Amino acid sequence: MIIFGDRATFAQASDPGTGSAIDLLSPNVVSRMVSPENPTGEKGKGAMATPDPSDPDLSFSKAAAELGRGWKVRPFIKVPAHSTVTIMDVSGPGTIKHIWMASSQDFHGVGRASILRFYWDNEPTPSVEVPLSDFFAIGHETFAPVNSAMVVDNPMASMNCYWPMPFRKHTRITFTNDGDKELPLLTYQIDYQLGPVPESAGYFHAQWRHALVDRSNPVFTILDGVRGEGKYVGTFLSWMQLAKGWAGEGEVKFFIDGDTSFPTLAGTGTEDYFGADWGFPATYSTLYLGNVLEHKSKEYDVGMEWSLYRWHVLDPIVFHKDLKVVIQDLGWWPNGTYRPLDDDFASTAYWYQQEPHAPFPQLPSVEARATR
């Protein structure tokens, strides 16, 4: 892994296909983008639609009626309720370099009803299956600016990610609207390069989980069931505390390569893992660590919501056989002992690994995805 400026790439400079120094010429690489204006990403095929407002696929083309072909005819699409659209379907080898997306200005009722799925090399099951908002580190369907190395969210509701995503044979990305209403606007730009992919490059994965913790065993599983060779590179946690008082004494633990009762990596507390100390007294958004939801009250109270990210770009967690990641849910009793809690947790785990990947848990229903 090498770093250029404030961005991390996961390849050597001699491997331009997956990301290298910007000043190195790349004779074996071509730049491409899929967007509503060029759904296939093919060379010379952008902005070819002809205005026709009567066509449901060109419902935004009225503004270009007098200008004609080539003038912002299909910049956005609509996604009907309970439907799936394919937003990228491209043959490789290549590497996705950047994704920008925008939909509703208000994510409530939309963010977790919208699901992104990424399929690498014609696999039948997705390697990425995450609600739209959580994939881009937006917790509780509540937008907050994020200014990090791998995810950038800008007002009003612009979402960007810079995780490099290599594919060798093929990539397909779908967007599903599980909601009961049509999504009136979806737009995106997926920048990628076609070119060689190093043999050692892993495939990008992301998985979402949601659960209410049980006080009898106050542990939330961020990731489990991963098998094979890989690197864990990031955690996004959307957490609501359901008890009054500081609730972040729980430790983050990584069970690696056969660990059973005890982990190899054991942190020292929730705010410690996310790069803070003495609780979360203020918001921050840095290259690799963030606590981005502001609160009017400085008291840790029932219903307090947190959106926290930790990118393991400079310190990836290497595993060779298997991986499990958990976080404890602990506060304080008045007598100074730890208090088991039953908070609401949702997480997105990001990692690279060899394929094939183990099956993901079934995604919860739309109703079950909501914060309690």
Coordinates of C-alpha atoms in Angstrom, one line a residue:
M1 CA 0.0 0.0 0.0
I2 CA 1.3 3.5 -0.9
I3 CA 0.0 6.9 0.0
F4 CA -0.1 9.9 -2.3
G5 CA -1.3 13.2 -0.7
D6 CA -4.1 12.3 1.6
R7 CA -5.4 9.3 -0.5
A8 CA -4.5 5.7 0.0
T9 CA -4.2 3.2 -2.8
F10 CA -3.7 -0.5 -2.5
A11 CA -1.2 -1.3 -5.2
Q12 CA 2.4 -0.7 -6.1
A13 CA 3.4 2.2 -8.4
S14 CA 4.3 -0.4 -11.1
D15 CA 0.6 -1.5 -11.1
P16 CA -1.3 1.4 -12.6
G17 CA -4.5 -0.6 -13.0
T18 CA -5.5 -0.3 -9.4
G19 CA -4.1 3.1 -8.5
S20 CA -0.7 4.7 -8.5
A21 CA 1.1 8.1 -8.5
I22 CA -0.8 10.7 -10.5
D23 CA 2.3 11.8 -12.3
L24 CA 3.2 8.4 -13.8
L25 CA 2.0 7.8 -17.3
S26 CA -0.2 4.8 -17.8
P27 CA 0.0 3.4 -21.4
N28 CA -2.0 0.3 -20.5
V29 CA -4.9 2.1 -18.8
V30 CA -7.9 4.0 -20.1
S31 CA -10.3 6.2 -18.2
R32 CA -14.0 5.5 -18.2
M33 CA -17.2 6.6 -16.3
V34 CA -20.7 5.2 -16.1
S35 CA -23.5 7.8 -15.4
P36 CA -27.1 8.2 -16.5
E37 CA -25.6 10.1 -19.6
N38 CA -23.4 7.1 -20.5
P39 CA -24.9 4.0 -18.9
T40 CA -22.4 1.6 -20.6
G41 CA -19.3 3.6 -20.1
E42 CA -18.2 2.9 -23.6
K43 CA -15.8 5.2 -25.5
G44 CA -17.5 8.0 -27.4
K45 CA -21.0 6.9 -26.1
G46 CA -21.7 9.7 -23.6
A47 CA -24.6 12.2 -23.9
M48 CA -26.2 10.5 -26.9
A49 CA -29.8 10.6 -25.8
T50 CA -32.4 12.6 -27.7
P51 CA -35.0 14.7 -25.7
D52 CA -38.3 12.9 -25.3
P53 CA -40.3 13.8 -22.2
S54 CA -42.9 11.1 -23.1
D55 CA -40.3 8.4 -22.6
P56 CA -40.3 7.4 -18.8
D57 CA -36.5 6.8 -19.1
L58 CA -36.0 10.4 -20.3
S59 CA -38.5 12.2 -17.9
F60 CA -35.9 14.9 -17.1
S61 CA -35.2 15.7 -20.8
K62 CA -37.8 18.5 -21.2
A63 CA -35.3 21.1 -20.2
A64 CA -33.1 20.1 -23.2
A65 CA -36.0 20.1 -25.7
E66 CA -34.8 23.2 -27.5
L67 CA -31.1 22.3 -27.3
G68 CA -31.4 18.8 -28.6
R69 CA -29.1 15.8 -28.4
G70 CA -25.9 16.2 -26.4
W71 CA -27.3 18.8 -24.0
K72 CA -28.0 17.2 -20.6
V73 CA -30.8 15.0 -21.7
R74 CA -30.5 12.2 -19.2
P75 CA -28.7 13.5 -16.1
F76 CA -30.9 11.7 -13.6
I77 CA -33.2 8.7 -13.4
K78 CA -36.2 7.7 -11.4
V79 CA -36.5 4.4 -9.5
P80 CA -40.0 3.0 -9.1
A81 CA -41.0 1.5 -5.7
H82 CA -39.9 -2.1 -5.1
S83 CA -37.7 -2.2 -8.1
T84 CA -34.0 -2.6 -9.0
V85 CA -32.0 -0.8 -11.6
T86 CA -28.5 -1.7 -12.8
I87 CA -26.2 1.3 -12.7
M88 CA -23.0 -0.4 -13.8
D89 CA -22.4 -3.4 -16.0
V90 CA -18.9 -3.5 -17.4
S91 CA -16.3 -6.1 -18.4
G92 CA -12.8 -6.0 -17.0
P93 CA -10.1 -6.0 -16.0
G94 CA -10.3 -2.7 -14.3
T95 CA -10.6 -0.7 -11.1
I96 CA -13.3 1.6 -9.8
K97 CA -11.6 4.7 -8.5
H98 CA -14.4 7.0 -7.3
I99 CA -18.2 6.9 -6.8
W100 CA -20.4 10.0 -6.5
M101 CA -24.1 9.6 -5.9
A102 CA -27.0 11.9 -5.0
S103 CA -30.7 11.2 -4.5
S104 CA -33.1 12.8 -2.0
Q105 CA -32.1 15.9 0.0
D106 CA -33.7 14.2 3.1
F107 CA -32.5 10.6 3.7
H108 CA -35.3 9.8 6.2
G109 CA -37.4 7.0 4.8
V110 CA -35.0 6.7 1.8
G111 CA -31.5 6.0 3.0
R112 CA -32.0 2.5 4.3
A113 CA -34.8 1.7 1.9
S114 CA -32.2 2.1 -0.9
I115 CA -29.7 -0.8 -1.2
L116 CA -26.4 -0.9 -3.1
R117 CA -25.2 -4.3 -4.3
F118 CA -21.8 -4.9 -6.0
Y119 CA -21.1 -8.1 -7.9
W120 CA -17.5 -9.0 -8.9
D121 CA -16.6 -11.3 -11.8
N122 CA -20.1 -12.8 -12.3
E123 CA -20.5 -14.1 -8.8
P124 CA -24.1 -15.0 -8.0
T125 CA -24.2 -13.2 -4.6
P126 CA -23.0 -9.6 -4.0
S127 CA -19.7 -8.7 -2.3
V128 CA -21.3 -5.4 -1.2
E129 CA -24.8 -5.2 0.2
V130 CA -25.4 -2.1 2.2
P131 CA -28.1 0.6 2.5
L132 CA -27.2 3.7 0.5
S133 CA -26.8 6.1 3.4
D134 CA -24.8 3.7 5.6
F135 CA -22.4 2.8 2.8
F136 CA -21.4 6.5 2.6
A137 CA -21.1 6.8 6.4
I138 CA -24.5 8.5 7.0
G139 CA -26.0 7.1 10.1
H140 CA -29.7 7.0 11.2
E141 CA -30.7 8.4 7.8
T142 CA -29.4 11.8 9.1
F143 CA -27.0 13.7 6.9
A144 CA -23.8 15.1 8.4
P145 CA -20.7 16.3 6.5
V146 CA -17.9 13.8 6.3
N147 CA -14.4 14.9 5.2
S148 CA -12.3 11.8 5.2
A149 CA -9.8 10.0 3.0
M150 CA -12.2 7.3 1.8
V151 CA -15.6 8.9 2.1
V152 CA -16.6 12.5 1.6
D153 CA -20.2 13.7 2.1
N154 CA -20.9 17.3 1.2
P155 CA -24.1 19.5 1.8
M156 CA -26.8 19.1 0.8
A157 CA -26.6 15.4 0.3
S158 CA -23.7 14.6 -1.9
M159 CA -22.0 11.2 -1.3
N160 CA -18.5 10.2 -2.5
C161 CA -16.3 7.2 -1.8
Y162 CA -12.7 6.5 -2.9
W163 CA -12.3 2.9 -1.9
P164 CA -10.4 1.3 -4.9
M165 CA -12.4 -1.6 -6.2
P166 CA -10.6 -3.9 -8.7
F167 CA -12.4 -6.4 -10.9
R168 CA -10.9 -8.9 -13.3
K169 CA -13.6 -10.2 -15.5
H170 CA -16.7 -8.1 -14.9
T171 CA -18.5 -5.8 -12.4
R172 CA -22.2 -5.2 -11.9
I173 CA -23.7 -2.6 -9.5
T174 CA -27.4 -2.5 -8.7
F175 CA -29.6 0.0 -6.9
T176 CA -32.8 -1.2 -5.3
N177 CA -35.6 0.9 -4.0
D178 CA -37.3 -1.2 -1.3
G179 CA -39.6 1.7 -0.4
D180 CA -43.3 2.0 -1.1
K181 CA -42.8 5.3 -3.1
E182 CA -41.0 6.1 -6.3
L183 CA -37.5 7.6 -5.8
P184 CA -38.0 10.8 -7.8
L185 CA -34.3 11.3 -8.5
L186 CA -31.1 9.3 -8.6
T187 CA -27.9 10.3 -10.2
Y188 CA -24.4 9.0 -10.1
Q189 CA -20.9 9.1 -11.6
I190 CA -18.7 6.0 -11.2
D191 CA -15.2 6.7 -12.4
Y192 CA -13.1 3.6 -13.3
Q193 CA -10.0 2.6 -15.2
L194 CA -9.7 -0.3 -17.6
G195 CA -6.3 -1.9 -17.3
P196 CA -4.3 -4.6 -15.6
V197 CA -5.1 -5.7 -12.1
P198 CA -2.2 -7.1 -9.9
E199 CA -2.5 -10.8 -9.1
S200 CA -2.3 -10.0 -5.4
A201 CA -5.2 -7.4 -5.4
G202 CA -8.1 -8.4 -3.2
Y203 CA -11.8 -7.7 -3.9
F204 CA -13.6 -5.0 -2.1
H205 CA -16.4 -6.1 0.3
A206 CA -18.9 -4.3 2.5
Q207 CA -21.6 -5.7 4.8
W208 CA -24.3 -4.1 6.9
R209 CA -25.7 -5.4 10.1
H210 CA -28.3 -4.1 12.6
A211 CA -29.4 -5.4 16.0
L212 CA -30.7 -4.4 19.4
V213 CA -28.1 -5.7 21.9
D214 CA -29.4 -8.0 24.7
R215 CA -28.2 -7.0 28.2
S216 CA -27.6 -10.7 29.0
N217 CA -24.8 -10.7 26.5
P218 CA -24.1 -7.0 25.6
V219 CA -22.1 -7.6 22.4
F220 CA -22.9 -6.4 18.9
T221 CA -21.3 -8.3 16.0
I222 CA -19.9 -6.0 13.3
L223 CA -18.7 -8.8 11.1
D224 CA -18.5 -12.6 11.3
G225 CA -18.2 -15.6 9.0
V226 CA -15.4 -14.2 6.8
R227 CA -13.2 -16.9 5.4
G228 CA -10.0 -16.7 3.4
E229 CA -7.1 -14.2 2.9
G230 CA -7.8 -10.5 3.3
K231 CA -7.5 -7.2 5.1
Y232 CA -10.1 -5.4 7.2
V233 CA -10.0 -1.7 6.2
G234 CA -12.9 0.1 7.9
T235 CA -15.8 0.4 10.3
F236 CA -18.8 2.7 10.2
L237 CA -21.0 2.6 13.3
S238 CA -24.5 4.0 13.5
W239 CA -25.3 3.7 17.3
M240 CA -28.2 4.9 19.4
Q241 CA -27.9 4.7 23.2
L242 CA -31.1 3.7 25.0
A243 CA -30.0 4.5 28.5
K244 CA -29.0 7.7 30.2
G245 CA -25.3 8.3 30.9
W246 CA -22.1 7.6 29.1
A247 CA -22.4 4.3 27.2
G248 CA -19.1 4.0 25.4
E249 CA -17.0 1.8 27.7
G250 CA -17.3 -1.2 25.4
E251 CA -14.2 -2.5 23.7
V252 CA -13.8 -3.4 20.0
K253 CA -12.3 -6.9 19.5
F254 CA -10.9 -8.6 16.4
F255 CA -10.9 -12.5 16.4
I256 CA -8.4 -13.5 13.8
D257 CA -7.4 -16.8 12.3
G258 CA -8.9 -19.3 14.7
D259 CA -9.4 -17.2 17.8
T260 CA -12.2 -18.6 19.9
S261 CA -12.9 -17.3 23.4
F262 CA -10.4 -14.5 23.3
P263 CA -9.4 -12.1 20.6
T264 CA -5.9 -11.3 19.3
L265 CA -6.7 -7.6 19.1
A266 CA -8.6 -6.0 22.0
G267 CA -9.1 -2.3 22.2
T268 CA -9.7 -0.2 25.3
G269 CA -13.1 1.5 24.7
T270 CA -15.5 2.7 22.1
E271 CA -14.3 6.3 21.9
D272 CA -10.7 5.0 22.0
Y273 CA -11.3 2.9 18.8
F274 CA -12.7 5.9 17.0
G275 CA -9.7 8.1 18.0
A276 CA -11.2 10.2 20.8
D277 CA -10.9 10.2 24.6
W278 CA -13.0 11.0 27.6
G279 CA -16.2 10.4 25.7
F280 CA -17.2 12.3 22.6
P281 CA -17.1 15.9 23.7
A282 CA -17.1 17.4 20.2
T283 CA -17.6 16.4 16.6
Y284 CA -14.6 15.8 14.3
S285 CA -14.1 14.5 10.8
T286 CA -10.5 13.6 9.9
L287 CA -8.8 11.5 7.2
Y288 CA -9.3 8.2 9.1
L289 CA -11.5 8.9 12.1
G290 CA -14.8 10.7 12.7
N291 CA -17.7 11.5 15.0
V292 CA -19.9 13.6 12.8
L293 CA -23.4 14.0 14.3
E294 CA -23.8 17.2 16.4
H295 CA -26.0 17.3 19.5
K296 CA -27.6 20.3 21.2
S297 CA -27.2 18.7 24.6
K298 CA -23.8 17.8 26.0
E299 CA -25.4 15.2 28.3
Y300 CA -25.3 11.6 27.3
D301 CA -29.0 10.9 27.3
V302 CA -31.6 8.3 26.0
G303 CA -31.9 8.6 22.3
M304 CA -28.5 10.1 21.7
E305 CA -27.4 9.1 18.2
W306 CA -23.8 8.6 17.0
S307 CA -22.3 8.3 13.5
L308 CA -18.7 7.1 13.9
Y309 CA -16.1 6.0 11.3
R310 CA -12.7 4.4 11.6
W311 CA -10.8 3.7 8.4
H312 CA -7.9 1.2 8.8
V313 CA -6.1 2.5 5.7
L314 CA -2.7 2.9 7.3
D315 CA -3.3 0.1 9.8
P316 CA -5.3 -2.6 8.0
I317 CA -6.2 -5.7 10.0
V318 CA -4.6 -8.6 8.2
F319 CA -6.2 -12.1 8.3
H320 CA -5.3 -15.3 6.6
K321 CA -8.0 -17.8 7.5
D322 CA -11.0 -16.0 9.2
L323 CA -12.2 -12.9 10.9
K324 CA -14.8 -11.8 13.4
V325 CA -15.3 -8.2 14.7
V326 CA -17.4 -7.3 17.7
I327 CA -18.1 -4.3 20.0
Q328 CA -19.2 -4.5 23.6
D329 CA -22.1 -2.3 24.9
L330 CA -21.2 -1.0 28.4
G331 CA -22.0 2.0 30.5
W332 CA -21.6 2.7 34.3
W333 CA -23.6 1.8 37.4
P334 CA -23.6 4.4 40.1
N335 CA -21.3 2.2 42.2
G336 CA -18.5 2.5 39.5
T337 CA -19.0 -1.0 38.0
Y338 CA -19.7 -1.6 34.3
R339 CA -23.4 -1.6 33.3
P340 CA -24.5 -4.0 30.5
L341 CA -26.7 -2.1 28.0
D342 CA -29.2 -2.9 25.2
D343 CA -28.4 -0.2 22.7
D344 CA -29.4 0.0 19.0
F345 CA -26.4 -0.7 16.7
A346 CA -26.0 -0.7 12.9
S347 CA -22.6 -1.2 11.3
T348 CA -21.0 -1.3 7.9
A349 CA -17.8 -3.3 7.7
Y350 CA -15.3 -2.8 4.8
W351 CA -12.7 -5.3 3.8
Y352 CA -10.7 -6.8 1.0
Q353 CA -10.4 -10.6 0.4
Q354 CA -9.9 -13.3 -2.1
E355 CA -13.1 -14.7 -3.7
P356 CA -15.3 -16.6 -3.2
H357 CA -16.7 -14.9 -0.1
A358 CA -18.9 -16.6 2.5
P359 CA -22.7 -15.9 2.2
F360 CA -23.9 -12.7 3.9
P361 CA -26.7 -12.8 6.5
Q362 CA -30.1 -12.0 5.1
L363 CA -30.7 -8.3 4.9
P364 CA -33.4 -7.2 7.3
S365 CA -36.8 -5.9 6.1
V366 CA -37.2 -2.2 5.5
E367 CA -39.0 -1.8 8.8
A368 CA -36.3 -3.7 10.7
R369 CA -33.5 -1.5 9.2
A370 CA -34.8 1.6 11.0
T371 CA -33.2 2.9 14.2
R372 CA -35.4 2.0 17.1

